[in-house]
């Protein structure tokens, strides 16, 4: 051994024990893979898994550098042992080629690639700006990024199309829940994407659609940690009378409470607010695709609607065997799910579900359309309460301007006066062009629910059995019921909503009372008056 050390010019310092063979090391203490590339580069040092450093020259600068490199990799440097160069060389040879390790390092670095970082930054920007959706419009010349806030889109950034394509592909291929499908911009695709960004965990839903000259990708922000607090029905915009009806429905021993509205109308938030009203001595199962809002004290079950054995219906049937008091079926989109709802109500449970319709009474027609018989629908055990909701843009309280001062409304003033009366128009407000700092120049202060809530009573069931929705609505109106359109107009009257924003939601506010029949004469007179006024003014 002494000969060998001499032949390599190695002289151990006097009085220092030299490690000359592997057998002198702890049995499992192999060279550290994390430090392998570094050691292979230096060729005179080996770092073991325990943090022990083997070197022929303990006083060299390399040992200091090695300690720093280890600390950078969060490895704690251990003791420094003097080792024979032959041992170091043999350990280095066993490590293999430096190329192998560089590949590993690159792979690790690529796990969070530039595109993934860009995706995270984009999502973080959206979360910071409190937007609901990120629209990426990728075309041959440009990729437009638009954010939706309070229901309206605004341009956030413009990227090179290549970056847009890469970020979209990375989102689908590397970040989504089910890594089954490969991103293909030529077909419509959708997926759920949990993402960790600086501010915390964000859940998103991705959807893509081919378009002329490229494709669109939309990322909907389902929930962030920040907004996981439950908002009350009152804060959402439900009226006291509507809240009374919903609370009464929740106290029913069995039946169905159905909530309808278009996509993105805040149904999930309302559902969470309803569930929050349930006493925690009750067992609640929610079947959702995916879980959008975490509600404490509730068992939330995610389903995958793409596979039959994990559908709303099959999970709903399973939940019925779990001794529940309340069952929430995320979405009723087929006869199968509707039948689970019926079975649950008849076996003594209160069921909540959402459905897509254009009005609360319209829920009946939708269910009939799914194949549920009118006799079943009018059974007194089945339907309790029907809710329909939409979201309306609320004026920014800091910068809204009196309607009469709004240039955008100058041409419509006569119409508003006809609908609301002169005195009321004096108290109405409009958006200020350009907004203010408080509202990020949107001129809006958020969105509120405009809803209609129907309590299904004995009389109502008679209409339901005949599927006579028109007569039912007439009856409801005679009982003082208000539609979501009435609610939107009431909010204009309160000076909370710009009349144009109300019309964007409910259509043109009519000057004739359509429940009494459309008045063609009144419409003609109105047109003539308008024309005469315009002539006068010009
Ligand atoms: Zn403002």
Short mmCIF file of C-alpha atoms and ligand atoms in Angstrom, two decimals:
data_model
loop_
_atom_site.label_atom_id
_atom_site.label_comp_id
_atom_site.label_asym_id
_atom_site.label_seq_id
_atom_site.Cartn_x
_atom_site.Cartn_y
_atom_site.Cartn_z
CA UNK A 1 0.00 0.00 0.00
CA UNK A 2 2.86 2.30 0.84
CA UNK A 3 4.34 1.71 -2.59
CA UNK A 4 1.16 2.72 -4.32
CA UNK A 5 0.84 5.94 -2.38
CA UNK A 6 4.38 6.82 -3.25
CA UNK A 7 3.83 6.11 -6.93
CA UNK A 8 1.01 8.69 -7.09
CA UNK A 9 3.08 11.20 -5.19
CA UNK A 10 0.70 11.08 -2.23
CA UNK A 11 2.18 11.72 1.21
CA UNK A 12 -0.21 11.52 4.13
CA UNK A 13 0.36 14.18 6.77
CA UNK A 14 2.14 12.71 9.78
CA UNK A 15 -0.11 11.30 12.48
CA UNK A 16 -3.26 11.31 10.33
CA UNK A 17 -5.17 8.11 9.68
CA UNK A 18 -5.55 7.47 5.97
CA UNK A 19 -8.56 5.66 4.53
CA UNK A 20 -7.28 3.30 1.90
CA UNK A 21 -10.16 0.91 1.22
CA UNK A 22 -13.96 0.83 1.03
CA UNK A 23 -14.07 -1.59 3.91
CA UNK A 24 -12.96 1.20 6.24
CA UNK A 25 -16.11 3.19 5.43
CA UNK A 26 -19.53 2.60 6.98
CA UNK A 27 -21.26 -0.22 5.16
CA UNK A 28 -24.09 1.81 3.53
CA UNK A 29 -22.16 5.00 3.05
CA UNK A 30 -21.92 5.17 -0.73
CA UNK A 31 -20.97 8.27 -2.75
CA UNK A 32 -23.75 10.88 -2.77
CA UNK A 33 -25.55 11.04 -6.14
CA UNK A 34 -26.44 14.71 -5.58
CA UNK A 35 -22.73 15.61 -5.41
CA UNK A 36 -21.58 13.10 -8.07
CA UNK A 37 -21.40 15.58 -10.95
CA UNK A 38 -19.46 18.04 -8.82
CA UNK A 39 -16.99 15.34 -7.69
CA UNK A 40 -16.53 13.99 -11.19
CA UNK A 41 -15.61 17.47 -12.32
CA UNK A 42 -12.99 17.99 -9.58
CA UNK A 43 -11.62 14.40 -9.80
CA UNK A 44 -9.93 14.64 -6.35
CA UNK A 45 -12.81 14.60 -3.88
CA UNK A 46 -15.66 12.23 -3.00
CA UNK A 47 -18.71 13.16 -0.96
CA UNK A 48 -20.54 10.30 0.75
CA UNK A 49 -24.27 10.09 1.49
CA UNK A 50 -23.53 10.76 5.17
CA UNK A 51 -21.90 14.08 4.22
CA UNK A 52 -18.40 12.75 4.88
CA UNK A 53 -15.81 14.28 2.54
CA UNK A 54 -12.95 12.10 1.28
CA UNK A 55 -9.89 13.93 0.00
CA UNK A 56 -6.18 13.38 -0.30
CA UNK A 57 -5.48 16.98 0.66
CA UNK A 58 -7.71 18.18 3.54
CA UNK A 59 -6.14 21.63 3.50
CA UNK A 60 -6.95 22.35 -0.14
CA UNK A 61 -9.32 25.04 -1.35
CA UNK A 62 -11.39 22.31 -3.03
CA UNK A 63 -12.56 21.11 0.36
CA UNK A 64 -13.90 24.59 1.16
CA UNK A 65 -15.56 24.77 -2.26
CA UNK A 66 -17.02 21.34 -1.72
CA UNK A 67 -18.61 22.44 1.57
CA UNK A 68 -20.19 25.44 -0.17
CA UNK A 69 -21.49 23.28 -3.04
CA UNK A 70 -23.03 20.90 -0.50
CA UNK A 71 -24.72 23.68 1.44
CA UNK A 72 -26.16 25.02 -1.83
CA UNK A 73 -27.77 21.64 -2.35
CA UNK A 74 -29.07 21.58 1.23
CA UNK A 75 -26.64 18.81 2.18
CA UNK A 76 -24.97 19.10 5.55
CA UNK A 77 -21.15 18.73 5.25
CA UNK A 78 -19.77 16.05 7.58
CA UNK A 79 -16.24 15.23 8.68
CA UNK A 80 -13.28 15.44 6.29
CA UNK A 81 -11.32 12.19 5.98
CA UNK A 82 -7.96 11.83 4.33
CA UNK A 83 -8.22 9.13 1.69
CA UNK A 84 -5.71 7.53 -0.61
CA UNK A 85 -5.98 8.80 -4.22
CA UNK A 86 -6.38 5.22 -5.38
CA UNK A 87 -9.57 4.86 -3.31
CA UNK A 88 -10.90 8.21 -4.54
CA UNK A 89 -10.18 7.21 -8.15
CA UNK A 90 -11.86 3.86 -7.78
CA UNK A 91 -14.96 5.48 -6.21
CA UNK A 92 -15.00 8.07 -8.99
CA UNK A 93 -14.84 5.34 -11.60
CA UNK A 94 -17.81 3.62 -10.01
CA UNK A 95 -19.80 6.84 -10.28
CA UNK A 96 -19.64 6.54 -14.06
CA UNK A 97 -19.69 9.36 -16.55
CA UNK A 98 -20.33 12.98 -15.70
CA UNK A 99 -22.76 13.08 -18.64
CA UNK A 100 -25.21 10.80 -16.82
CA UNK A 101 -25.42 13.23 -13.96
CA UNK A 102 -25.70 16.30 -16.09
CA UNK A 103 -28.69 14.64 -17.73
CA UNK A 104 -30.27 14.03 -14.32
CA UNK A 105 -29.64 17.61 -13.30
CA UNK A 106 -31.13 18.88 -16.53
CA UNK A 107 -34.19 16.66 -16.09
CA UNK A 108 -34.71 18.05 -12.61
CA UNK A 109 -34.35 21.59 -13.90
CA UNK A 110 -36.79 20.84 -16.71
CA UNK A 111 -39.41 19.64 -14.26
CA UNK A 112 -40.11 23.32 -13.68
CA UNK A 113 -39.31 24.55 -17.15
CA UNK A 114 -39.45 28.09 -18.45
CA UNK A 115 -42.95 27.51 -19.82
CA UNK A 116 -44.19 26.09 -16.54
CA UNK A 117 -42.77 29.11 -14.74
CA UNK A 118 -44.51 31.37 -17.27
CA UNK A 119 -47.78 29.51 -16.68
CA UNK A 120 -47.43 29.98 -12.93
CA UNK A 121 -46.63 33.66 -13.30
CA UNK A 122 -49.68 34.11 -15.54
CA UNK A 123 -51.98 32.35 -13.07
CA UNK A 124 -50.49 34.35 -10.20
CA UNK A 125 -51.14 37.58 -12.12
CA UNK A 126 -54.75 36.49 -12.63
CA UNK A 127 -55.18 35.59 -8.95
CA UNK A 128 -53.69 38.94 -7.92
CA UNK A 129 -56.05 40.78 -10.26
CA UNK A 130 -58.96 38.76 -8.83
CA UNK A 131 -60.19 37.62 -12.24
CA UNK A 132 -62.44 34.63 -12.96
CA UNK A 133 -61.03 33.41 -16.28
CA UNK A 134 -57.86 33.58 -18.33
CA UNK A 135 -58.45 33.57 -22.08
CA UNK A 136 -55.52 32.67 -24.34
CA UNK A 137 -56.22 33.30 -28.00
CA UNK A 138 -53.34 31.76 -29.93
CA UNK A 139 -53.16 32.71 -33.62
CA UNK A 140 -50.40 32.71 -36.24
CA UNK A 141 -49.33 36.30 -35.60
CA UNK A 142 -49.99 36.85 -31.89
CA UNK A 143 -51.20 35.24 -28.67
CA UNK A 144 -53.63 37.50 -26.85
CA UNK A 145 -54.09 37.00 -23.13
CA UNK A 146 -57.35 38.42 -21.87
CA UNK A 147 -58.67 38.36 -18.31
CA UNK A 148 -62.33 38.24 -17.36
CA UNK A 149 -63.21 40.34 -14.35
CA UNK A 150 -66.76 41.07 -13.18
CA UNK A 151 -67.98 39.35 -16.32
CA UNK A 152 -66.02 41.47 -18.80
CA UNK A 153 -62.85 40.75 -20.76
CA UNK A 154 -59.89 43.06 -20.91
CA UNK A 155 -56.52 42.67 -22.62
CA UNK A 156 -53.83 41.62 -20.14
CA UNK A 157 -50.85 40.89 -22.40
CA UNK A 158 -49.73 39.96 -25.87
CA UNK A 159 -47.25 37.12 -26.30
CA UNK A 160 -45.39 35.65 -29.20
CA UNK A 161 -47.62 32.87 -30.56
CA UNK A 162 -44.91 30.28 -29.93
CA UNK A 163 -44.81 31.02 -26.20
CA UNK A 164 -48.62 30.78 -26.08
CA UNK A 165 -48.56 27.38 -27.81
CA UNK A 166 -45.85 26.09 -25.49
CA UNK A 167 -47.54 27.30 -22.30
CA UNK A 168 -50.87 25.79 -23.40
CA UNK A 169 -49.19 22.46 -24.20
CA UNK A 170 -47.29 22.41 -20.91
CA UNK A 171 -50.50 23.17 -18.98
CA UNK A 172 -52.30 20.20 -20.55
CA UNK A 173 -49.39 17.76 -20.69
CA UNK A 174 -47.61 18.40 -17.41
CA UNK A 175 -50.00 20.06 -14.97
CA UNK A 176 -53.40 18.44 -15.34
CA UNK A 177 -54.98 15.88 -13.01
CA UNK A 178 -55.34 13.08 -15.50
CA UNK A 179 -52.26 12.71 -17.63
CA UNK A 180 -54.14 10.45 -20.02
CA UNK A 181 -54.59 12.60 -23.08
CA UNK A 182 -51.94 14.49 -24.98
CA UNK A 183 -52.66 18.10 -25.84
CA UNK A 184 -53.98 18.46 -29.37
CA UNK A 185 -54.94 21.98 -30.48
CA UNK A 186 -57.02 20.53 -33.31
CA UNK A 187 -59.73 19.05 -31.09
CA UNK A 188 -61.68 20.48 -28.13
CA UNK A 189 -60.16 19.28 -24.86
CA UNK A 190 -60.73 19.92 -21.18
CA UNK A 191 -59.02 19.02 -17.91
CA UNK A 192 -58.67 20.02 -14.28
CA UNK A 193 -55.40 21.60 -13.17
CA UNK A 194 -54.23 22.03 -9.58
CA UNK A 195 -51.38 24.51 -9.46
CA UNK A 196 -49.08 25.75 -6.72
CA UNK A 197 -48.27 29.43 -7.14
CA UNK A 198 -46.65 31.94 -4.81
CA UNK A 199 -49.89 32.93 -3.07
CA UNK A 200 -50.91 29.29 -2.46
CA UNK A 201 -52.86 26.48 -4.12
CA UNK A 202 -55.12 27.32 -7.03
CA UNK A 203 -57.53 24.99 -8.78
CA UNK A 204 -58.28 25.64 -12.42
CA UNK A 205 -60.29 24.07 -15.20
CA UNK A 206 -58.80 24.11 -18.67
CA UNK A 207 -60.66 23.98 -21.94
CA UNK A 208 -59.33 24.36 -25.44
CA UNK A 209 -61.02 24.79 -28.78
CA UNK A 210 -59.56 24.94 -32.29
CA UNK A 211 -60.09 28.25 -34.08
CA UNK A 212 -59.36 29.64 -37.51
CA UNK A 213 -55.60 30.26 -37.57
CA UNK A 214 -54.92 28.68 -34.19
CA UNK A 215 -56.80 27.78 -31.04
CA UNK A 216 -58.26 29.21 -27.85
CA UNK A 217 -57.52 28.02 -24.36
CA UNK A 218 -59.54 29.18 -21.36
CA UNK A 219 -58.45 28.63 -17.77
CA UNK A 220 -61.21 29.12 -15.25
CA UNK A 221 -60.04 29.81 -11.72
CA UNK A 222 -62.21 27.53 -9.61
CA UNK A 223 -60.86 28.36 -6.23
CA UNK A 224 -57.94 29.80 -4.39
CA UNK A 225 -57.02 29.47 -0.74
CA UNK A 226 -57.64 33.19 -0.43
CA UNK A 227 -61.31 32.99 -1.31
CA UNK A 228 -62.16 29.73 0.40
CA UNK A 229 -64.19 31.57 3.03
CA UNK A 230 -67.93 31.04 2.65
CA UNK A 231 -69.98 34.06 1.59
CA UNK A 232 -73.52 34.34 2.97
CA UNK A 233 -76.60 34.40 0.75
CA UNK A 234 -77.22 37.97 1.86
CA UNK A 235 -73.73 39.07 0.78
CA UNK A 236 -74.20 37.26 -2.52
CA UNK A 237 -77.22 39.43 -3.31
CA UNK A 238 -80.22 37.29 -2.33
CA UNK A 239 -83.16 39.29 -0.96
CA UNK A 240 -84.47 38.70 2.57
CA UNK A 241 -87.62 37.06 1.21
CA UNK A 242 -85.54 34.72 -0.96
CA UNK A 243 -83.29 33.80 1.96
CA UNK A 244 -86.37 33.04 4.05
CA UNK A 245 -87.61 30.60 1.39
CA UNK A 246 -84.20 28.89 1.03
CA UNK A 247 -83.82 28.50 4.81
CA UNK A 248 -87.30 27.03 4.99
CA UNK A 249 -86.38 24.58 2.22
CA UNK A 250 -83.23 23.46 4.05
CA UNK A 251 -85.34 22.61 7.10
CA UNK A 252 -87.58 20.26 5.10
CA UNK A 253 -87.09 16.58 5.98
CA UNK A 254 -86.90 15.54 2.33
CA UNK A 255 -87.27 16.82 -1.18
CA UNK A 256 -85.17 18.55 -3.81
CA UNK A 257 -83.77 22.06 -3.91
CA UNK A 258 -82.68 22.76 -7.47
CA UNK A 259 -80.42 25.63 -8.43
CA UNK A 260 -80.14 26.69 -12.03
CA UNK A 261 -78.29 29.26 -14.06
CA UNK A 262 -75.82 29.42 -16.92
CA UNK A 263 -72.15 28.40 -16.55
CA UNK A 264 -70.22 30.91 -14.48
CA UNK A 265 -73.29 32.32 -12.74
CA UNK A 266 -71.95 31.52 -9.28
CA UNK A 267 -74.05 28.41 -8.60
CA UNK A 268 -71.19 26.72 -6.72
CA UNK A 269 -70.80 29.69 -4.40
CA UNK A 270 -74.53 29.74 -3.67
CA UNK A 271 -74.55 26.01 -3.05
CA UNK A 272 -71.67 26.42 -0.57
CA UNK A 273 -73.60 29.20 1.18
CA UNK A 274 -76.65 26.92 1.44
CA UNK A 275 -74.59 24.01 2.81
CA UNK A 276 -73.13 26.36 5.39
CA UNK A 277 -76.66 26.87 6.77
CA UNK A 278 -77.01 23.16 7.54
CA UNK A 279 -76.54 22.18 11.18
CA UNK A 280 -73.42 20.09 11.74
CA UNK A 281 -75.43 17.37 13.45
CA UNK A 282 -76.36 16.41 9.91
CA UNK A 283 -74.35 14.36 7.44
CA UNK A 284 -73.81 15.92 4.03
CA UNK A 285 -72.34 14.24 0.94
CA UNK A 286 -71.51 16.30 -2.11
CA UNK A 287 -70.77 14.64 -5.43
CA UNK A 288 -68.83 17.13 -7.55
CA UNK A 289 -66.89 17.37 -10.81
CA UNK A 290 -64.45 18.62 -9.68
CA UNK A 291 -64.62 19.83 -6.06
CA UNK A 292 -64.69 23.59 -6.62
CA UNK A 293 -65.14 25.08 -3.20
CA UNK A 294 -64.03 23.36 -0.03
CA UNK A 295 -66.78 23.32 2.59
CA UNK A 296 -65.74 22.24 6.09
CA UNK A 297 -67.85 19.59 7.86
CA UNK A 298 -69.06 18.21 4.53
CA UNK A 299 -67.84 15.04 2.78
CA UNK A 300 -66.98 16.15 -0.72
CA UNK A 301 -66.57 13.41 -3.32
CA UNK A 302 -64.92 14.21 -6.66
CA UNK A 303 -66.31 12.35 -9.67
CA UNK A 304 -64.94 11.85 -13.13
CA UNK A 305 -67.82 12.18 -15.56
CA UNK A 306 -65.76 10.69 -18.35
CA UNK A 307 -65.89 7.24 -16.84
CA UNK A 308 -69.19 5.47 -16.22
CA UNK A 309 -68.23 3.89 -12.92
CA UNK A 310 -67.37 7.30 -11.46
CA UNK A 311 -70.40 9.26 -12.68
CA UNK A 312 -72.73 11.53 -10.70
CA UNK A 313 -75.36 8.82 -10.82
CA UNK A 314 -73.18 5.94 -9.60
CA UNK A 315 -71.61 8.01 -6.84
CA UNK A 316 -75.02 9.42 -5.91
CA UNK A 317 -76.35 5.86 -5.52
CA UNK A 318 -73.30 4.99 -3.42
CA UNK A 319 -73.79 8.05 -1.19
CA UNK A 320 -77.38 6.91 -0.49
CA UNK A 321 -75.91 3.85 1.24
CA UNK A 322 -73.71 6.03 3.47
CA UNK A 323 -76.47 7.11 5.87
CA UNK A 324 -76.69 10.70 4.62
CA UNK A 325 -79.13 13.46 5.62
CA UNK A 326 -78.33 15.68 2.67
CA UNK A 327 -76.97 14.80 -0.75
CA UNK A 328 -75.61 17.32 -3.21
CA UNK A 329 -75.47 16.11 -6.80
CA UNK A 330 -73.09 18.57 -8.45
CA UNK A 331 -74.91 18.70 -11.73
CA UNK A 332 -77.99 17.11 -13.17
CA UNK A 333 -77.36 16.57 -16.82
CA UNK A 334 -79.03 13.28 -17.65
CA UNK A 335 -81.95 11.03 -16.78
CA UNK A 336 -79.67 8.78 -14.75
CA UNK A 337 -78.71 11.56 -12.34
CA UNK A 338 -82.30 12.86 -12.23
CA UNK A 339 -83.46 9.40 -11.20
CA UNK A 340 -80.93 9.31 -8.37
CA UNK A 341 -82.31 12.68 -7.24
CA UNK A 342 -85.86 11.29 -7.30
CA UNK A 343 -84.91 8.15 -5.43
CA UNK A 344 -83.10 10.17 -2.77
CA UNK A 345 -86.07 12.47 -2.17
CA UNK A 346 -88.54 9.59 -2.00
CA UNK A 347 -86.33 7.68 0.47
CA UNK A 348 -86.36 10.67 2.81
CA UNK A 349 -83.36 12.80 1.98
CA UNK A 350 -82.97 16.42 1.08
CA UNK A 351 -81.15 16.74 -2.23
CA UNK A 352 -79.45 19.75 -3.73
CA UNK A 353 -78.48 19.86 -7.37
CA UNK A 354 -77.73 22.28 -10.15
CA UNK A 355 -79.15 22.30 -13.65
CA UNK A 356 -78.91 24.50 -16.74
CA UNK A 357 -82.10 26.44 -17.58
CA UNK A 358 -83.16 30.03 -18.27
CA UNK A 359 -85.60 30.47 -15.41
CA UNK A 360 -86.67 28.85 -12.15
CA UNK A 361 -90.00 27.50 -13.46
CA UNK A 362 -88.10 26.34 -16.58
CA UNK A 363 -86.42 23.69 -14.40
CA UNK A 364 -89.64 21.67 -14.69
CA UNK A 365 -89.49 21.58 -18.49
CA UNK A 366 -85.84 20.59 -18.39
CA UNK A 367 -86.57 17.68 -16.03
CA UNK A 368 -89.52 16.58 -18.16
CA UNK A 369 -87.19 16.77 -21.14
CA UNK A 370 -84.79 14.41 -19.34
CA UNK A 371 -87.57 11.87 -19.16
CA UNK A 372 -89.04 12.46 -15.68
CA UNK A 373 -92.82 12.14 -15.77
CA UNK A 374 -94.94 15.17 -14.81
CA UNK A 375 -96.77 12.97 -12.29
CA UNK A 376 -93.47 12.27 -10.55
CA UNK A 377 -92.46 15.95 -10.71
CA UNK A 378 -95.72 17.03 -9.08
CA UNK A 379 -95.39 14.48 -6.25
CA UNK A 380 -95.47 16.39 -2.99
CA UNK A 381 -92.33 14.55 -1.77
CA UNK A 382 -90.17 15.64 -4.65
CA UNK A 383 -89.71 19.33 -5.46
CA UNK A 384 -89.41 21.83 -2.62
CA UNK A 385 -87.72 24.90 -3.97
CA UNK A 386 -86.47 26.08 -7.37
CA UNK A 387 -83.80 28.76 -7.68
CA UNK A 388 -82.47 30.52 -10.76
CA UNK A 389 -79.62 32.98 -10.60
CA UNK A 390 -77.39 35.16 -12.72
CA UNK A 391 -74.68 37.68 -11.88
CA UNK A 392 -75.00 41.40 -12.56
CA UNK A 393 -72.22 44.00 -12.66
CA UNK A 394 -72.39 46.49 -9.78
CA UNK A 395 -71.20 50.08 -10.23
CA UNK A 396 -67.98 51.16 -8.52
CA UNK A 397 -69.21 53.16 -5.51
CA UNK A 398 -66.16 55.43 -5.73
CA UNK A 399 -66.59 56.69 -9.26
CA UNK A 400 -70.16 56.09 -10.48
CA UNK A 401 -71.67 59.18 -12.06
CA UNK A 402 -75.28 60.42 -12.17
CA UNK A 403 -77.05 58.91 -15.18
CA UNK A 404 -77.95 62.35 -16.54
CA UNK A 405 -74.25 63.25 -16.78
CA UNK A 406 -73.28 60.09 -18.66
CA UNK A 407 -72.56 60.82 -22.34
CA UNK A 408 -73.10 57.16 -23.25
CA UNK A 409 -76.71 57.45 -22.11
CA UNK A 410 -77.54 60.78 -23.81
CA UNK A 411 -79.45 59.09 -26.64
CA UNK A 412 -81.33 56.78 -24.28
CA UNK A 413 -82.43 59.31 -21.68
CA UNK A 414 -85.91 59.57 -23.14
CA UNK A 415 -86.31 55.82 -22.94
CA UNK A 416 -85.19 55.72 -19.30
CA UNK A 417 -87.61 58.53 -18.48
CA UNK A 418 -90.44 56.58 -20.08
CA UNK A 419 -89.57 53.43 -18.14
CA UNK A 420 -88.61 54.86 -14.75
CA UNK A 421 -90.18 58.35 -14.73
CA UNK A 422 -88.31 61.66 -14.56
CA UNK A 423 -87.83 61.74 -10.80
CA UNK A 424 -86.39 58.24 -10.59
CA UNK A 425 -83.96 58.93 -13.45
CA UNK A 426 -82.54 61.80 -11.35
CA UNK A 427 -81.42 59.21 -8.81
CA UNK A 428 -79.93 56.66 -11.23
CA UNK A 429 -76.21 56.12 -11.82
CA UNK A 430 -73.96 55.05 -14.68
CA UNK A 431 -70.40 53.86 -15.26
CA UNK A 432 -67.75 56.53 -15.40
CA UNK A 433 -65.68 56.03 -18.58
CA UNK A 434 -62.21 54.89 -17.54
CA UNK A 435 -63.28 54.19 -13.97
CA UNK A 436 -60.93 55.05 -11.11
CA UNK A 437 -57.95 53.57 -9.28
CA UNK A 438 -60.16 51.81 -6.73
CA UNK A 439 -61.84 49.74 -9.43
CA UNK A 440 -58.75 49.16 -11.64
CA UNK A 441 -60.42 51.34 -14.31
CA UNK A 442 -63.31 48.91 -14.77
CA UNK A 443 -65.88 51.35 -13.28
CA UNK A 444 -67.31 48.29 -11.55
CA UNK A 445 -67.34 47.33 -7.90
CA UNK A 446 -67.99 43.61 -8.27
CA UNK A 447 -70.91 41.39 -9.12
CA UNK A 448 -74.08 40.42 -7.28
CA UNK A 449 -76.60 37.68 -7.73
CA UNK A 450 -79.95 38.51 -9.30
CA UNK A 451 -82.18 35.55 -8.54
CA UNK A 452 -85.67 34.19 -8.62
CA UNK A 453 -86.75 31.70 -5.98
CA UNK A 454 -89.90 29.59 -6.26
CA UNK A 455 -91.47 27.71 -3.36
CA UNK A 456 -93.30 24.76 -4.86
CA UNK A 457 -96.77 24.79 -3.24
CA UNK A 458 -99.93 22.71 -3.80
CA UNK A 459 -101.24 25.09 -6.44
CA UNK A 460 -97.88 25.07 -8.19
CA UNK A 461 -97.96 21.27 -8.40
CA UNK A 462 -101.20 21.44 -10.38
CA UNK A 463 -99.44 23.56 -13.02
CA UNK A 464 -96.39 21.28 -12.92
CA UNK A 465 -98.51 18.20 -13.58
CA UNK A 466 -99.90 19.90 -16.69
CA UNK A 467 -96.44 21.28 -17.56
CA UNK A 468 -98.24 24.62 -17.90
CA UNK A 469 -95.33 26.92 -17.07
CA UNK A 470 -96.91 30.10 -18.46
CA UNK A 471 -100.00 29.82 -16.25
CA UNK A 472 -97.79 28.90 -13.31
CA UNK A 473 -95.68 32.04 -13.78
CA UNK A 474 -98.82 34.14 -14.03
CA UNK A 475 -100.07 32.59 -10.79
CA UNK A 476 -96.68 33.21 -9.10
CA UNK A 477 -96.75 36.87 -10.16
CA UNK A 478 -100.22 37.22 -8.74
CA UNK A 479 -98.77 35.98 -5.43
CA UNK A 480 -96.12 38.71 -5.43
CA UNK A 481 -93.28 36.65 -6.89
CA UNK A 482 -90.45 38.48 -8.68
CA UNK A 483 -88.31 37.26 -11.56
CA UNK A 484 -84.57 37.85 -11.77
CA UNK A 485 -85.34 40.51 -14.37
CA UNK A 486 -87.48 42.38 -11.83
CA UNK A 487 -84.59 42.15 -9.40
CA UNK A 488 -82.13 43.55 -11.97
CA UNK A 489 -84.44 46.50 -12.68
CA UNK A 490 -84.87 47.08 -8.93
CA UNK A 491 -81.07 47.31 -8.61
CA UNK A 492 -80.98 49.92 -11.38
CA UNK A 493 -83.60 51.87 -9.42
CA UNK A 494 -81.44 51.65 -6.31
CA UNK A 495 -78.59 53.29 -8.25
CA UNK A 496 -76.41 50.17 -7.91
CA UNK A 497 -76.41 49.09 -11.55
CA UNK A 498 -75.92 50.94 -14.84
CA UNK A 499 -79.11 50.48 -16.94
CA UNK A 500 -76.95 49.27 -19.83
CA UNK A 501 -75.42 46.56 -17.62
CA UNK A 502 -78.92 45.47 -16.62
CA UNK A 503 -79.98 45.28 -20.26
CA UNK A 504 -76.85 43.31 -21.15
CA UNK A 505 -78.21 40.66 -18.79
CA UNK A 506 -82.01 40.75 -19.15
CA UNK A 507 -82.45 42.19 -22.63
CA UNK A 508 -84.02 45.51 -23.48
CA UNK A 509 -86.23 46.82 -20.70
CA UNK A 510 -89.59 47.02 -22.34
CA UNK A 511 -91.79 50.05 -22.37
CA UNK A 512 -94.86 47.89 -22.64
CA UNK A 513 -96.08 45.43 -20.07
CA UNK A 514 -95.63 42.12 -21.83
CA UNK A 515 -97.65 40.19 -19.29
CA UNK A 516 -100.67 42.13 -20.55
CA UNK A 517 -99.75 41.51 -24.17
CA UNK A 518 -97.27 43.33 -26.35
CA UNK A 519 -98.70 46.76 -27.18
CA UNK A 520 -97.88 47.42 -30.84
CA UNK A 521 -99.54 50.83 -30.75
CA UNK A 522 -97.45 51.90 -27.77
CA UNK A 523 -94.30 50.70 -29.54
CA UNK A 524 -95.19 52.66 -32.70
CA UNK A 525 -95.96 55.80 -30.68
CA UNK A 526 -92.66 55.41 -28.89
CA UNK A 527 -90.73 55.15 -32.15
CA UNK A 528 -92.49 58.25 -33.53
CA UNK A 529 -91.71 60.21 -30.38
CA UNK A 530 -88.06 59.13 -30.55
CA UNK A 531 -87.76 60.16 -34.20
CA UNK A 532 -89.38 63.54 -33.53
CA UNK A 533 -87.05 64.15 -30.59
CA UNK A 534 -83.95 63.25 -32.58
CA UNK A 535 -85.01 65.64 -35.38
CA UNK A 536 -85.58 68.42 -32.83
CA UNK A 537 -82.18 67.87 -31.27
CA UNK A 538 -80.27 67.79 -34.57
ZN1 LIG B 1 -64.09 53.29 -9.66
#
